[in-house]
mmCIF file of C-alpha atoms in Angstrom:
data_model
loop_
_atom_site.group_PDB
_atom_site.id
_atom_site.type_symbol
_atom_site.label_atom_id
_atom_site.label_comp_id
_atom_site.label_asym_id
_atom_site.label_seq_id
_atom_site.Cartn_x
_atom_site.Cartn_y
_atom_site.Cartn_z
ATOM 1 C CA ARG K 1 37.958 -17.555 67.698
ATOM 2 C CA ARG K 2 35.093 -20.207 67.233
ATOM 3 C CA LEU K 3 33.568 -17.738 64.472
ATOM 4 C CA ASN K 4 36.929 -17.917 62.943
ATOM 5 C CA ASP K 5 37.163 -21.426 62.944
ATOM 6 C CA ALA K 6 33.521 -21.741 61.424
ATOM 7 C CA LYS K 7 34.587 -19.615 58.728
ATOM 8 C CA GLU K 8 37.620 -21.660 57.885
ATOM 9 C CA LYS K 9 35.520 -24.972 58.264
ATOM 10 C CA GLN K 10 33.172 -23.980 55.259
ATOM 11 C CA PRO K 11 32.432 -26.315 52.648
ATOM 12 C CA ALA K 12 34.840 -26.380 49.738
ATOM 13 C CA ASN K 13 31.883 -25.660 47.369
ATOM 14 C CA ALA K 14 30.432 -22.658 49.047
ATOM 15 C CA SER K 15 31.241 -20.872 46.062
ATOM 16 C CA VAL K 16 29.539 -22.846 43.408
ATOM 17 C CA ILE K 17 26.697 -22.429 46.045
ATOM 18 C CA GLU K 18 26.825 -18.774 45.618
ATOM 19 C CA ASP K 19 27.088 -19.497 41.332
ATOM 20 C CA ALA K 20 24.518 -21.589 41.770
ATOM 21 C CA THR K 21 22.016 -19.113 43.894
ATOM 22 C CA GLU K 22 22.627 -16.439 41.126
ATOM 23 C CA GLU K 23 22.080 -19.056 38.367
ATOM 24 C CA ASP K 24 18.641 -19.545 39.725
ATOM 25 C CA ALA K 25 18.077 -16.013 39.986
ATOM 26 C CA ILE K 26 18.601 -15.561 36.389
ATOM 27 C CA LEU K 27 16.608 -18.623 35.478
ATOM 28 C CA SER K 28 13.777 -17.117 37.400
ATOM 29 C CA ALA K 29 13.557 -14.024 36.229
ATOM 30 C CA SER K 30 13.470 -15.298 32.595
ATOM 31 C CA LEU K 31 10.902 -17.762 33.056
ATOM 32 C CA PRO K 32 7.254 -16.277 32.602
ATOM 33 C CA SER K 33 5.242 -15.619 35.928
ATOM 34 C CA ASP K 34 2.058 -17.384 36.715
ATOM 35 C CA THR K 35 -0.236 -14.133 35.501
ATOM 36 C CA MET K 36 1.748 -14.827 31.850
ATOM 37 C CA LEU K 37 1.423 -18.457 31.708
ATOM 38 C CA ALA K 38 -2.266 -17.808 32.550
ATOM 39 C CA VAL K 39 -2.931 -15.430 29.454
ATOM 40 C CA GLU K 40 -0.733 -17.845 27.613
ATOM 41 C CA ALA K 41 -2.825 -20.771 28.361
ATOM 42 C CA LEU K 42 -6.152 -18.662 27.415
ATOM 43 C CA ARG K 43 -4.751 -17.374 24.459
ATOM 44 C CA THR K 44 -4.156 -20.689 23.587
ATOM 45 C CA ASN K 45 -7.523 -22.143 24.168
ATOM 46 C CA PHE K 46 -9.156 -18.711 22.553
ATOM 47 C CA PRO K 47 -11.466 -20.223 19.828
ATOM 48 C CA ARG K 48 -9.863 -19.853 16.450
ATOM 49 C CA GLN K 49 -13.216 -19.481 14.787
ATOM 50 C CA SER K 50 -14.563 -16.683 16.401
ATOM 51 C CA ILE K 51 -15.560 -13.150 15.264
ATOM 52 C CA CYS K 52 -12.116 -11.705 16.361
ATOM 53 C CA GLN K 53 -9.028 -13.536 14.819
ATOM 54 C CA PHE K 54 -6.738 -12.903 17.130
ATOM 55 C CA PRO K 55 -6.803 -13.587 20.904
ATOM 56 C CA ILE K 56 -8.104 -10.826 23.410
ATOM 57 C CA ILE K 57 -8.376 -12.044 26.686
ATOM 58 C CA LEU K 58 -10.227 -10.511 29.420
ATOM 59 C CA ILE K 59 -8.428 -9.591 32.769
ATOM 60 C CA SER K 60 -11.386 -11.136 34.736
ATOM 61 C CA GLN K 61 -10.277 -14.362 33.032
ATOM 62 C CA VAL K 62 -6.815 -13.918 34.379
ATOM 63 C CA TYR K 63 -8.533 -13.779 37.505
ATOM 64 C CA GLY K 64 -10.133 -16.723 37.211
ATOM 65 C CA ILE K 65 -7.176 -18.532 37.245
ATOM 66 C CA ILE K 66 -4.824 -16.299 39.548
ATOM 67 C CA ARG K 67 -6.244 -15.813 42.864
ATOM 68 C CA ASP K 68 -4.034 -12.994 43.673
ATOM 69 C CA ARG K 69 -5.525 -9.855 41.781
ATOM 70 C CA ASN K 70 -2.645 -7.582 42.597
ATOM 71 C CA ALA K 71 0.023 -10.063 41.945
ATOM 72 C CA ALA K 72 -2.105 -10.592 38.794
ATOM 73 C CA ASP K 73 -2.228 -6.809 38.117
ATOM 74 C CA ALA K 74 1.274 -6.183 39.038
ATOM 75 C CA ALA K 75 2.542 -8.837 36.419
ATOM 76 C CA LEU K 76 0.037 -7.568 33.759
ATOM 77 C CA GLU K 77 1.461 -4.073 34.398
ATOM 78 C CA GLU K 78 5.209 -5.191 33.895
ATOM 79 C CA ALA K 79 4.292 -7.078 30.972
ATOM 80 C CA ALA K 80 2.754 -4.147 29.115
ATOM 81 C CA ARG K 81 5.707 -1.978 30.359
ATOM 82 C CA GLU K 82 7.651 -4.492 28.683
ATOM 83 C CA GLY K 83 5.948 -4.397 25.355
ATOM 84 C CA LYS K 84 4.781 -8.184 26.014
ATOM 85 C CA ILE K 85 0.945 -7.380 25.807
ATOM 86 C CA ARG K 86 -1.247 -4.407 25.276
ATOM 87 C CA LYS K 87 -3.985 -3.523 27.670
ATOM 88 C CA PHE K 88 -7.298 -1.961 26.135
ATOM 89 C CA ALA K 89 -10.027 -0.232 27.819
ATOM 90 C CA PRO K 90 -13.226 -0.306 26.639
ATOM 91 C CA GLY K 91 -13.843 3.648 26.472
ATOM 92 C CA GLU K 92 -12.671 6.813 27.828
ATOM 93 C CA GLY K 93 -11.856 6.947 31.606
ATOM 94 C CA LEU K 94 -12.281 3.253 32.380
ATOM 95 C CA ASP K 95 -9.758 0.957 33.487
ATOM 96 C CA ALA K 96 -8.249 -1.534 30.945
ATOM 97 C CA SER K 97 -10.173 -4.675 31.150
ATOM 98 C CA ALA K 98 -8.509 -6.720 28.539
ATOM 99 C CA VAL K 99 -5.374 -7.563 27.292
ATOM 100 C CA GLN K 100 -3.725 -9.064 24.116
ATOM 101 C CA CYS K 101 -0.243 -10.208 23.057
ATOM 102 C CA ILE K 102 2.065 -7.862 21.293
ATOM 103 C CA ASP K 103 2.207 -10.296 18.260
ATOM 104 C CA ASP K 104 -1.352 -10.934 18.119
ATOM 105 C CA PHE K 105 -2.006 -7.276 18.190
ATOM 106 C CA VAL K 106 1.034 -6.686 15.543
ATOM 107 C CA ASN K 107 -0.601 -9.542 13.551
ATOM 108 C CA SER K 108 -4.015 -8.023 13.719
ATOM 109 C CA ALA K 109 -3.120 -4.919 12.349
ATOM 110 C CA ASN K 110 -0.883 -6.702 9.457
ATOM 111 C CA SER K 111 -4.087 -8.223 8.786
ATOM 112 C CA ALA K 112 -5.695 -5.147 8.579
ATOM 113 C CA ARG K 113 -2.955 -3.762 6.202
ATOM 114 C CA LYS K 114 -3.719 -6.900 3.475
ATOM 115 C CA ARG K 115 -7.237 -6.477 3.895
ATOM 116 C CA VAL K 116 -6.460 -2.475 2.670
ATOM 117 C CA ARG K 117 -3.871 -3.570 0.177
ATOM 118 C CA SER K 118 -6.366 -5.967 -1.172
ATOM 119 C CA LEU K 119 -9.010 -3.491 -1.797
ATOM 120 C CA ALA K 120 -6.089 -1.315 -3.441
ATOM 121 C CA ALA K 121 -5.044 -4.266 -5.877
ATOM 122 C CA PRO K 122 -7.788 -4.415 -8.453
ATOM 123 C CA LYS K 123 -7.918 -1.804 -10.953
ATOM 124 C CA ARG K 124 -11.412 0.050 -10.905
ATOM 125 C CA PRO K 125 -13.543 -1.145 -13.895
ATOM 126 C CA PRO K 126 -15.779 1.328 -15.290
ATOM 127 C CA GLY K 127 -18.815 0.376 -13.436
ATOM 128 C CA MET K 128 -17.393 0.761 -10.108
ATOM 129 C CA ASP K 129 -19.765 2.910 -8.048
ATOM 130 C CA SER K 130 -18.569 5.880 -6.016
ATOM 131 C CA ASP K 131 -17.959 4.222 -2.395
ATOM 132 C CA GLU K 132 -16.185 1.277 -3.937
ATOM 133 C CA SER K 133 -14.303 4.408 -6.011
ATOM 134 C CA GLU K 134 -13.316 6.424 -2.705
ATOM 135 C CA ALA K 135 -12.384 3.067 -0.762
ATOM 136 C CA ALA K 136 -9.878 2.532 -3.325
ATOM 137 C CA ALA K 137 -8.364 5.683 -3.460
ATOM 138 C CA ALA K 138 -7.986 5.851 -0.090
ATOM 139 C CA THR K 139 -6.149 2.409 0.763
ATOM 140 C CA PRO K 140 -2.607 4.071 -0.057
ATOM 141 C CA THR K 141 -3.290 6.000 3.179
ATOM 142 C CA ALA K 142 -4.979 3.804 5.266
ATOM 143 C CA ASP K 143 -1.804 1.430 4.355
ATOM 144 C CA LEU K 144 0.636 4.381 5.008
ATOM 145 C CA VAL K 145 -1.403 4.850 8.905
ATOM 146 C CA ILE K 146 -1.087 1.432 9.772
ATOM 147 C CA SER K 147 2.868 1.193 8.891
ATOM 148 C CA ARG K 148 3.243 4.609 10.897
ATOM 149 C CA PHE K 149 0.905 2.861 13.593
ATOM 150 C CA LEU K 150 3.076 -0.344 13.724
ATOM 151 C CA GLU K 151 6.382 1.761 13.358
ATOM 152 C CA ARG K 152 6.046 4.574 15.829
ATOM 153 C CA VAL K 153 2.858 4.560 18.183
ATOM 154 C CA VAL K 154 3.272 0.943 19.061
ATOM 155 C CA PRO K 155 7.070 1.251 20.362
ATOM 156 C CA ALA K 156 6.102 4.822 22.125
ATOM 157 C CA THR K 157 3.162 3.773 24.067
ATOM 158 C CA HIS K 158 4.032 0.589 26.061
ATOM 159 C CA GLY K 159 2.543 0.275 29.108
ATOM 160 C CA ARG K 160 -0.146 2.868 28.270
ATOM 161 C CA THR K 161 -3.732 1.918 27.811
ATOM 162 C CA VAL K 162 -4.887 5.299 26.386
ATOM 163 C CA ILE K 163 -3.059 8.080 24.353
ATOM 164 C CA ALA K 164 -4.034 11.726 23.786
ATOM 165 C CA ARG K 165 -5.251 12.301 20.210
ATOM 166 C CA GLU K 166 -2.782 14.994 19.698
ATOM 167 C CA ARG K 167 -0.021 12.615 20.734
ATOM 168 C CA LEU K 168 -1.548 10.182 18.350
ATOM 169 C CA LEU K 169 -1.699 12.579 15.652
ATOM 170 C CA GLU K 170 1.697 13.680 16.264
ATOM 171 C CA LEU K 171 3.367 10.193 16.223
ATOM 172 C CA LEU K 172 1.209 9.398 12.903
ATOM 173 C CA ASP K 173 2.839 12.465 11.339
ATOM 174 C CA ILE K 174 -0.832 13.737 10.308
ATOM 175 C CA THR K 175 -2.384 16.994 10.839
ATOM 176 C CA PRO K 176 -5.844 17.218 11.862
ATOM 177 C CA GLU K 177 -8.283 18.717 9.387
ATOM 178 C CA PRO K 178 -10.145 21.215 10.869
ATOM 179 C CA GLY K 179 -13.967 20.596 11.723
ATOM 180 C CA PRO K 180 -16.936 22.157 9.997
ATOM 181 C CA ALA K 181 -17.339 26.065 11.022
ATOM 182 C CA VAL K 182 -19.310 26.564 13.893
ATOM 183 C CA ARG K 183 -21.741 29.571 13.122
ATOM 184 C CA PRO K 184 -22.912 31.635 16.275
ATOM 185 C CA PRO K 185 -26.793 31.016 17.356
ATOM 186 C CA VAL K 186 -29.033 33.557 15.536
ATOM 187 C CA PRO K 187 -31.169 36.239 18.036
#
């Protein structure tokens, strides 16, 4: 009987409290994590006059701000899966040690595309040497590769640090050229 009395005496605003709890959950889900705030702070403070035009953040820098490395790693993995950041490894078989916000990553590729297009823009004057001529002739292909990279590879590789060469060529729709013929050793 006491339990029933307690239920009957619930505050009139009990449903409002439940709604507020749901709103809090939705709001907290939409807020960036401490790790992503650290990435944004590092991104904002990135020296704009550096050799790298678009900010790349070392994961060790994030660890310097976020003490719980496991939480930082989990948040970075989630952000990579969601396509908010790209993770980079310095070489084959190594763990990712840097991140870049996806907007900066795409802007970097678009910047490269503009540089490629600027090479193709001027018509070749009669005195242009062969290296310049080859670079100008290759620009439509380079522009196409960058376009396909942004349209196909980036969306297909969210959360991955490494992509197999065969998968990359498949996404870019490029047929690899056969390498030089290998001659057997002469006895």
